[in-house]
Amino acid sequence: MPAVTVEDRGPISIIRINRPERLNAIDQAVAVELQQAFKSFDAEPDKRVAILSSAGNRAFTSGADVNDLPELWRAIPNVGFQTDKPIIAATTGWVVGGGIVLVMMCDLMVSTEDTQFYYPEAKLGVTAGGISSLAARMPHKLAMEVMLLGAKIPARRAYDVGFVNRVVPNGEHETAALEMAQQLVESAPLVIGALKRLVNEIMPTGPIERMVAVSQTIARVRQSDDLQEGIRAYKEKRTPHFTGR
């Protein structure tokens, strides 16, 4: 069974975390498959909007799977992948830990009445730090309440401070997200893309986002054919022939 599923609705892709038996915990497979799904969505010219959702109704995600810790950055919009196309988060039940990082980086969010945002890492003694960007996406004091006190924030409170766009009855989050997506489909894609790109340029970039970007740049060099060619040429005492790959 795939860890992530993709349902096509014409120009709309519904990308779902598919581990309901584990409350959609994010393991390495989920992170990698989410990254691949979003990259495929971005590369497909006929696809206009993505909805990020999950299987089942108990939890959007229970956070990182402690039995198989993921490289969560892979699944994070604007970090593990880039797209000018809008992404709508559709949440229900628990949104825990890294799940908050996932949805806060989406462009729009629809949540059911029973959605609860919870970041327990300070109580567990561990953090990857990506949550720090939450302070740029909800009021500072509330963000600190989430991060430092581990406060559980219900959908209505998140809506009141502008973190969630719509609160809908339980079970109707994907329907509401599809209605929102259809409005986007009916708008000019070049304008939508330009506005998203311009907004991303003025949004504060957190330290973890910057660190990941630098790490990816360095990794491309370390994994390149040119590096191997340079080493071979040095050992063979000849001029290297670099190809830019």
PDB file of C-alpha atoms in Angstrom:
ATOM      1  CA  MET A   1       0.000   0.000   0.000  1.00  0.00           C
ATOM      2  CA  PRO A   2       1.500   3.381  -0.954  1.00  0.00           C
ATOM      3  CA  ALA A   3       2.327   5.760   1.892  1.00  0.00           C
ATOM      4  CA  VAL A   4       0.941   8.625  -0.197  1.00  0.00           C
ATOM      5  CA  THR A   5      -1.904   8.515  -2.716  1.00  0.00           C
ATOM      6  CA  VAL A   6      -2.809  10.964  -5.478  1.00  0.00           C
ATOM      7  CA  GLU A   7      -6.359  11.416  -6.729  1.00  0.00           C
ATOM      8  CA  ASP A   8      -6.844  13.376  -9.947  1.00  0.00           C
ATOM      9  CA  ARG A   9      -9.873  15.654 -10.223  1.00  0.00           C
ATOM     10  CA  GLY A  10      -9.137  17.217 -13.608  1.00  0.00           C
ATOM     11  CA  PRO A  11      -6.821  20.177 -12.952  1.00  0.00           C
ATOM     12  CA  ILE A  12      -6.884  19.467  -9.208  1.00  0.00           C
ATOM     13  CA  SER A  13      -4.697  16.877  -7.441  1.00  0.00           C
ATOM     14  CA  ILE A  14      -5.649  15.561  -4.006  1.00  0.00           C
ATOM     15  CA  ILE A  15      -2.456  14.317  -2.355  1.00  0.00           C
ATOM     16  CA  ARG A  16      -3.166  12.256   0.779  1.00  0.00           C
ATOM     17  CA  ILE A  17      -0.974  10.846   3.511  1.00  0.00           C
ATOM     18  CA  ASN A  18      -2.109   7.225   3.582  1.00  0.00           C
ATOM     19  CA  ARG A  19      -1.255   5.636   6.932  1.00  0.00           C
ATOM     20  CA  PRO A  20      -4.550   5.818   8.837  1.00  0.00           C
ATOM     21  CA  GLU A  21      -3.618   2.779  10.930  1.00  0.00           C
ATOM     22  CA  ARG A  22      -0.709   4.875  12.299  1.00  0.00           C
ATOM     23  CA  LEU A  23      -2.724   8.102  12.524  1.00  0.00           C
ATOM     24  CA  ASN A  24      -0.901   9.151   9.340  1.00  0.00           C
ATOM     25  CA  ALA A  25       2.445   9.393  11.108  1.00  0.00           C
ATOM     26  CA  ILE A  26       5.142  10.734   8.806  1.00  0.00           C
ATOM     27  CA  ASP A  27       7.865   8.159   8.260  1.00  0.00           C
ATOM     28  CA  GLN A  28      10.643   8.247   5.684  1.00  0.00           C
ATOM     29  CA  ALA A  29       8.399   6.795   2.964  1.00  0.00           C
ATOM     30  CA  VAL A  30       5.729   9.458   3.532  1.00  0.00           C
ATOM     31  CA  ALA A  31       8.273  12.275   3.344  1.00  0.00           C
ATOM     32  CA  VAL A  32       9.858  10.948   0.153  1.00  0.00           C
ATOM     33  CA  GLU A  33       6.551  10.134  -1.540  1.00  0.00           C
ATOM     34  CA  LEU A  34       5.052  13.524  -0.654  1.00  0.00           C
ATOM     35  CA  GLN A  35       8.074  15.211  -2.191  1.00  0.00           C
ATOM     36  CA  GLN A  36       7.772  13.085  -5.337  1.00  0.00           C
ATOM     37  CA  ALA A  37       4.007  13.672  -5.589  1.00  0.00           C
ATOM     38  CA  PHE A  38       4.372  17.438  -5.363  1.00  0.00           C
ATOM     39  CA  LYS A  39       7.239  17.517  -7.835  1.00  0.00           C
ATOM     40  CA  SER A  40       5.114  15.512 -10.290  1.00  0.00           C
ATOM     41  CA  PHE A  41       2.175  17.859  -9.688  1.00  0.00           C
ATOM     42  CA  ASP A  42       4.353  20.885 -10.401  1.00  0.00           C
ATOM     43  CA  ALA A  43       5.766  19.334 -13.584  1.00  0.00           C
ATOM     44  CA  GLU A  44       2.331  18.518 -15.038  1.00  0.00           C
ATOM     45  CA  PRO A  45       1.147  21.555 -17.059  1.00  0.00           C
ATOM     46  CA  ASP A  46      -2.542  20.622 -16.821  1.00  0.00           C
ATOM     47  CA  LYS A  47      -2.494  20.543 -13.009  1.00  0.00           C
ATOM     48  CA  ARG A  48      -3.433  23.855 -11.416  1.00  0.00           C
ATOM     49  CA  VAL A  49      -4.121  23.287  -7.701  1.00  0.00           C
ATOM     50  CA  ALA A  50      -3.060  20.697  -5.112  1.00  0.00           C
ATOM     51  CA  ILE A  51      -4.955  19.732  -1.971  1.00  0.00           C
ATOM     52  CA  LEU A  52      -2.881  18.199   0.830  1.00  0.00           C
ATOM     53  CA  SER A  53      -5.084  15.881   2.882  1.00  0.00           C
ATOM     54  CA  SER A  54      -4.956  12.487   4.603  1.00  0.00           C
ATOM     55  CA  ALA A  55      -6.764   9.168   4.858  1.00  0.00           C
ATOM     56  CA  GLY A  56      -9.204   8.583   7.702  1.00  0.00           C
ATOM     57  CA  ASN A  57     -10.654  11.168  10.044  1.00  0.00           C
ATOM     58  CA  ARG A  58      -8.845  10.747  13.382  1.00  0.00           C
ATOM     59  CA  ALA A  59      -5.716  12.676  12.425  1.00  0.00           C
ATOM     60  CA  PHE A  60      -4.336  14.672   9.549  1.00  0.00           C
ATOM     61  CA  THR A  61      -1.050  13.432  10.966  1.00  0.00           C
ATOM     62  CA  SER A  62       0.281  12.453  14.376  1.00  0.00           C
ATOM     63  CA  GLY A  63       3.672  13.897  13.418  1.00  0.00           C
ATOM     64  CA  ALA A  64       6.991  12.217  12.796  1.00  0.00           C
ATOM     65  CA  ASP A  65       7.071   8.439  13.199  1.00  0.00           C
ATOM     66  CA  VAL A  66       9.556   7.805  16.013  1.00  0.00           C
ATOM     67  CA  ASN A  67      10.153   4.282  14.666  1.00  0.00           C
ATOM     68  CA  ASP A  68      11.327   5.601  11.301  1.00  0.00           C
ATOM     69  CA  LEU A  69      12.238   9.271  11.620  1.00  0.00           C
ATOM     70  CA  PRO A  70      11.847  11.060   8.280  1.00  0.00           C
ATOM     71  CA  GLU A  71      13.801  13.767   6.533  1.00  0.00           C
ATOM     72  CA  LEU A  72      10.768  15.971   7.027  1.00  0.00           C
ATOM     73  CA  TRP A  73      12.193  18.843   4.976  1.00  0.00           C
ATOM     74  CA  ARG A  74      11.502  16.806   1.823  1.00  0.00           C
ATOM     75  CA  ALA A  75       7.735  17.204   2.266  1.00  0.00           C
ATOM     76  CA  ILE A  76       7.707  20.899   3.203  1.00  0.00           C
ATOM     77  CA  PRO A  77       6.501  23.369   0.540  1.00  0.00           C
ATOM     78  CA  ASN A  78       9.186  25.914  -0.431  1.00  0.00           C
ATOM     79  CA  VAL A  79      11.814  23.723   1.244  1.00  0.00           C
ATOM     80  CA  GLY A  80      11.747  20.184  -0.163  1.00  0.00           C
ATOM     81  CA  PHE A  81      10.092  21.298  -3.385  1.00  0.00           C
ATOM     82  CA  GLN A  82       9.083  24.509  -5.129  1.00  0.00           C
ATOM     83  CA  THR A  83       5.900  25.298  -6.998  1.00  0.00           C
ATOM     84  CA  ASP A  84       4.136  28.486  -8.059  1.00  0.00           C
ATOM     85  CA  LYS A  85       0.842  26.589  -8.056  1.00  0.00           C
ATOM     86  CA  PRO A  86      -1.369  26.991  -4.972  1.00  0.00           C
ATOM     87  CA  ILE A  87      -1.553  24.292  -2.287  1.00  0.00           C
ATOM     88  CA  ILE A  88      -4.561  23.984   0.020  1.00  0.00           C
ATOM     89  CA  ALA A  89      -4.193  22.067   3.293  1.00  0.00           C
ATOM     90  CA  ALA A  90      -7.341  20.139   4.293  1.00  0.00           C
ATOM     91  CA  THR A  91      -7.124  18.971   7.905  1.00  0.00           C
ATOM     92  CA  THR A  92      -9.206  16.908  10.286  1.00  0.00           C
ATOM     93  CA  GLY A  93      -8.511  15.607  13.774  1.00  0.00           C
ATOM     94  CA  TRP A  94      -4.999  15.937  15.147  1.00  0.00           C
ATOM     95  CA  VAL A  95      -2.310  17.988  13.409  1.00  0.00           C
ATOM     96  CA  VAL A  96       0.759  17.205  15.488  1.00  0.00           C
ATOM     97  CA  GLY A  97       4.419  18.201  15.424  1.00  0.00           C
ATOM     98  CA  GLY A  98       5.825  18.264  11.917  1.00  0.00           C
ATOM     99  CA  GLY A  99       2.259  18.245  10.597  1.00  0.00           C
ATOM    100  CA  ILE A 100       1.978  21.885  11.690  1.00  0.00           C
ATOM    101  CA  VAL A 101       5.126  22.660   9.718  1.00  0.00           C
ATOM    102  CA  LEU A 102       3.581  20.986   6.669  1.00  0.00           C
ATOM    103  CA  VAL A 103       0.319  22.924   6.739  1.00  0.00           C
ATOM    104  CA  MET A 104       1.738  26.287   7.781  1.00  0.00           C
ATOM    105  CA  MET A 105       3.753  26.351   4.560  1.00  0.00           C
ATOM    106  CA  CYS A 106       0.683  25.740   2.388  1.00  0.00           C
ATOM    107  CA  ASP A 107      -1.062  28.728   0.819  1.00  0.00           C
ATOM    108  CA  LEU A 108      -4.570  28.152   2.169  1.00  0.00           C
ATOM    109  CA  MET A 109      -6.113  25.900   4.803  1.00  0.00           C
ATOM    110  CA  VAL A 110      -9.523  24.344   5.472  1.00  0.00           C
ATOM    111  CA  SER A 111     -10.025  22.601   8.819  1.00  0.00           C
ATOM    112  CA  THR A 112     -12.845  20.605  10.382  1.00  0.00           C
ATOM    113  CA  GLU A 113     -14.384  21.591  13.698  1.00  0.00           C
ATOM    114  CA  ASP A 114     -12.469  18.805  15.454  1.00  0.00           C
ATOM    115  CA  THR A 115      -9.034  19.821  14.141  1.00  0.00           C
ATOM    116  CA  GLN A 116      -6.485  20.332  16.920  1.00  0.00           C
ATOM    117  CA  PHE A 117      -3.002  21.755  16.361  1.00  0.00           C
ATOM    118  CA  TYR A 118      -0.453  20.409  18.847  1.00  0.00           C
ATOM    119  CA  TYR A 119       3.328  20.704  19.018  1.00  0.00           C
ATOM    120  CA  PRO A 120       4.620  18.522  21.909  1.00  0.00           C
ATOM    121  CA  GLU A 121       8.346  18.494  21.138  1.00  0.00           C
ATOM    122  CA  ALA A 122       9.334  20.637  24.147  1.00  0.00           C
ATOM    123  CA  LYS A 123       7.694  17.986  26.341  1.00  0.00           C
ATOM    124  CA  LEU A 124       9.569  15.226  24.508  1.00  0.00           C
ATOM    125  CA  GLY A 125      12.994  16.890  24.533  1.00  0.00           C
ATOM    126  CA  VAL A 126      13.470  17.006  20.763  1.00  0.00           C
ATOM    127  CA  THR A 127      12.955  19.398  17.868  1.00  0.00           C
ATOM    128  CA  ALA A 128      14.157  19.818  14.300  1.00  0.00           C
ATOM    129  CA  GLY A 129      13.594  23.577  14.567  1.00  0.00           C
ATOM    130  CA  GLY A 130      11.412  24.018  11.488  1.00  0.00           C
ATOM    131  CA  ILE A 131       8.478  25.045  13.671  1.00  0.00           C
ATOM    132  CA  SER A 132      10.244  28.371  14.366  1.00  0.00           C
ATOM    133  CA  SER A 133       8.759  29.754  11.134  1.00  0.00           C
ATOM    134  CA  LEU A 134       5.325  29.490  12.764  1.00  0.00           C
ATOM    135  CA  ALA A 135       6.013  32.878  14.384  1.00  0.00           C
ATOM    136  CA  ALA A 136       5.818  34.444  10.909  1.00  0.00           C
ATOM    137  CA  ARG A 137       2.461  32.799  10.174  1.00  0.00           C
ATOM    138  CA  MET A 138       0.400  33.368  13.325  1.00  0.00           C
ATOM    139  CA  PRO A 139       0.594  35.998  16.081  1.00  0.00           C
ATOM    140  CA  HIS A 140       3.899  35.764  17.936  1.00  0.00           C
ATOM    141  CA  LYS A 141       2.519  35.132  21.430  1.00  0.00           C
ATOM    142  CA  LEU A 142       0.200  32.373  20.225  1.00  0.00           C
ATOM    143  CA  ALA A 143       3.041  30.777  18.240  1.00  0.00           C
ATOM    144  CA  MET A 144       5.146  30.752  21.406  1.00  0.00           C
ATOM    145  CA  GLU A 145       2.228  29.236  23.333  1.00  0.00           C
ATOM    146  CA  VAL A 146       2.138  26.421  20.766  1.00  0.00           C
ATOM    147  CA  MET A 147       5.897  25.885  20.761  1.00  0.00           C
ATOM    148  CA  LEU A 148       6.894  26.476  24.369  1.00  0.00           C
ATOM    149  CA  LEU A 149       3.802  25.443  26.327  1.00  0.00           C
ATOM    150  CA  GLY A 150       2.604  22.705  23.988  1.00  0.00           C
ATOM    151  CA  ALA A 151      -0.860  24.289  23.964  1.00  0.00           C
ATOM    152  CA  LYS A 152      -3.513  22.511  21.936  1.00  0.00           C
ATOM    153  CA  ILE A 153      -5.058  25.026  19.528  1.00  0.00           C
ATOM    154  CA  PRO A 154      -8.541  24.154  18.217  1.00  0.00           C
ATOM    155  CA  ALA A 155      -9.595  25.018  14.690  1.00  0.00           C
ATOM    156  CA  ARG A 156     -11.833  27.899  15.785  1.00  0.00           C
ATOM    157  CA  ARG A 157      -9.032  29.657  17.633  1.00  0.00           C
ATOM    158  CA  ALA A 158      -6.697  29.101  14.677  1.00  0.00           C
ATOM    159  CA  TYR A 159      -9.380  30.596  12.433  1.00  0.00           C
ATOM    160  CA  ASP A 160      -9.833  33.611  14.707  1.00  0.00           C
ATOM    161  CA  VAL A 161      -6.148  34.534  14.340  1.00  0.00           C
ATOM    162  CA  GLY A 162      -6.064  33.909  10.578  1.00  0.00           C
ATOM    163  CA  PHE A 163      -4.073  30.676  10.580  1.00  0.00           C
ATOM    164  CA  VAL A 164      -7.021  28.778   9.054  1.00  0.00           C
ATOM    165  CA  ASN A 165      -9.176  30.119   6.195  1.00  0.00           C
ATOM    166  CA  ARG A 166     -12.329  28.023   6.708  1.00  0.00           C
ATOM    167  CA  VAL A 167     -13.708  25.888   9.542  1.00  0.00           C
ATOM    168  CA  VAL A 168     -16.231  23.319   8.325  1.00  0.00           C
ATOM    169  CA  PRO A 169     -18.252  20.458   9.844  1.00  0.00           C
ATOM    170  CA  ASN A 170     -16.398  17.204  10.432  1.00  0.00           C
ATOM    171  CA  GLY A 171     -15.973  15.206   7.247  1.00  0.00           C
ATOM    172  CA  GLU A 172     -16.414  18.174   4.906  1.00  0.00           C
ATOM    173  CA  HIS A 173     -12.830  19.456   4.732  1.00  0.00           C
ATOM    174  CA  GLU A 174     -12.027  17.975   1.312  1.00  0.00           C
ATOM    175  CA  THR A 175     -15.350  19.133  -0.141  1.00  0.00           C
ATOM    176  CA  ALA A 176     -14.674  22.673   1.055  1.00  0.00           C
ATOM    177  CA  ALA A 177     -11.092  22.514  -0.195  1.00  0.00           C
ATOM    178  CA  LEU A 178     -12.310  21.359  -3.611  1.00  0.00           C
ATOM    179  CA  GLU A 179     -14.715  24.303  -3.774  1.00  0.00           C
ATOM    180  CA  MET A 180     -11.845  26.648  -2.979  1.00  0.00           C
ATOM    181  CA  ALA A 181      -9.627  24.899  -5.537  1.00  0.00           C
ATOM    182  CA  GLN A 182     -12.299  25.304  -8.215  1.00  0.00           C
ATOM    183  CA  GLN A 183     -12.299  29.054  -7.622  1.00  0.00           C
ATOM    184  CA  LEU A 184      -8.536  29.048  -8.164  1.00  0.00           C
ATOM    185  CA  VAL A 185      -8.893  26.982 -11.350  1.00  0.00           C
ATOM    186  CA  GLU A 186     -11.249  29.622 -12.733  1.00  0.00           C
ATOM    187  CA  SER A 187      -8.656  32.359 -12.146  1.00  0.00           C
ATOM    188  CA  ALA A 188      -5.693  33.281 -14.381  1.00  0.00           C
ATOM    189  CA  PRO A 189      -2.842  30.841 -13.584  1.00  0.00           C
ATOM    190  CA  LEU A 190      -0.116  33.351 -14.497  1.00  0.00           C
ATOM    191  CA  VAL A 191      -1.545  35.843 -12.024  1.00  0.00           C
ATOM    192  CA  ILE A 192      -1.972  33.206  -9.306  1.00  0.00           C
ATOM    193  CA  GLY A 193       1.604  32.034  -9.830  1.00  0.00           C
ATOM    194  CA  ALA A 194       3.022  35.552  -9.898  1.00  0.00           C
ATOM    195  CA  LEU A 195       1.241  36.558  -6.700  1.00  0.00           C
ATOM    196  CA  LYS A 196       2.349  33.419  -4.872  1.00  0.00           C
ATOM    197  CA  ARG A 197       5.937  33.937  -6.024  1.00  0.00           C
ATOM    198  CA  LEU A 198       5.937  37.597  -4.925  1.00  0.00           C
ATOM    199  CA  VAL A 199       4.433  36.745  -1.537  1.00  0.00           C
ATOM    200  CA  ASN A 200       7.049  34.032  -0.960  1.00  0.00           C
ATOM    201  CA  GLU A 201       9.756  36.602  -1.625  1.00  0.00           C
ATOM    202  CA  ILE A 202       8.572  38.838   1.203  1.00  0.00           C
ATOM    203  CA  MET A 203       7.736  36.106   3.727  1.00  0.00           C
ATOM    204  CA  PRO A 204      10.458  35.716   6.375  1.00  0.00           C
ATOM    205  CA  THR A 205      12.670  32.669   5.819  1.00  0.00           C
ATOM    206  CA  GLY A 206      13.451  30.752   8.990  1.00  0.00           C
ATOM    207  CA  PRO A 207      16.927  29.498   9.925  1.00  0.00           C
ATOM    208  CA  ILE A 208      16.046  25.855   9.254  1.00  0.00           C
ATOM    209  CA  GLU A 209      14.712  26.721   5.793  1.00  0.00           C
ATOM    210  CA  ARG A 210      17.973  28.526   5.013  1.00  0.00           C
ATOM    211  CA  MET A 211      20.055  25.661   6.412  1.00  0.00           C
ATOM    212  CA  VAL A 212      18.226  23.111   4.263  1.00  0.00           C
ATOM    213  CA  ALA A 213      18.722  25.253   1.139  1.00  0.00           C
ATOM    214  CA  VAL A 214      22.473  25.495   1.817  1.00  0.00           C
ATOM    215  CA  SER A 215      22.683  21.756   2.570  1.00  0.00           C
ATOM    216  CA  GLN A 216      20.933  20.914  -0.710  1.00  0.00           C
ATOM    217  CA  THR A 217      23.355  23.123  -2.660  1.00  0.00           C
ATOM    218  CA  ILE A 218      26.374  21.499  -1.041  1.00  0.00           C
ATOM    219  CA  ALA A 219      24.899  18.010  -1.510  1.00  0.00           C
ATOM    220  CA  ARG A 220      24.520  18.587  -5.263  1.00  0.00           C
ATOM    221  CA  VAL A 221      28.242  19.329  -5.457  1.00  0.00           C
ATOM    222  CA  ARG A 222      29.238  16.388  -3.264  1.00  0.00           C
ATOM    223  CA  GLN A 223      27.119  13.979  -5.300  1.00  0.00           C
ATOM    224  CA  SER A 224      28.192  15.310  -8.689  1.00  0.00           C
ATOM    225  CA  ASP A 225      30.069  13.561 -11.485  1.00  0.00           C
ATOM    226  CA  ASP A 226      32.368  16.587 -11.556  1.00  0.00           C
ATOM    227  CA  LEU A 227      33.564  15.856  -8.019  1.00  0.00           C
ATOM    228  CA  GLN A 228      34.496  12.295  -8.998  1.00  0.00           C
ATOM    229  CA  GLU A 229      36.178  13.557 -12.164  1.00  0.00           C
ATOM    230  CA  GLY A 230      38.151  16.114 -10.171  1.00  0.00           C
ATOM    231  CA  ILE A 231      39.388  13.429  -7.763  1.00  0.00           C
ATOM    232  CA  ARG A 232      40.328  11.080 -10.624  1.00  0.00           C
ATOM    233  CA  ALA A 233      42.147  13.847 -12.489  1.00  0.00           C
ATOM    234  CA  TYR A 234      44.094  14.806  -9.367  1.00  0.00           C
ATOM    235  CA  LYS A 235      45.193  11.199  -8.804  1.00  0.00           C
ATOM    236  CA  GLU A 236      46.068  10.760 -12.466  1.00  0.00           C
ATOM    237  CA  LYS A 237      47.913  14.115 -12.614  1.00  0.00           C
ATOM    238  CA  ARG A 238      45.894  15.409 -15.559  1.00  0.00           C
ATOM    239  CA  THR A 239      43.546  18.290 -16.372  1.00  0.00           C
ATOM    240  CA  PRO A 240      39.955  17.443 -15.367  1.00  0.00           C
ATOM    241  CA  HIS A 241      37.161  17.477 -17.924  1.00  0.00           C
ATOM    242  CA  PHE A 242      34.136  18.916 -16.097  1.00  0.00           C
ATOM    243  CA  THR A 243      30.643  18.550 -17.537  1.00  0.00           C
ATOM    244  CA  GLY A 244      28.538  20.482 -15.026  1.00  0.00           C
ATOM    245  CA  ARG A 245      26.808  17.322 -13.851  1.00  0.00           C
TER     246      ARG A 245
END
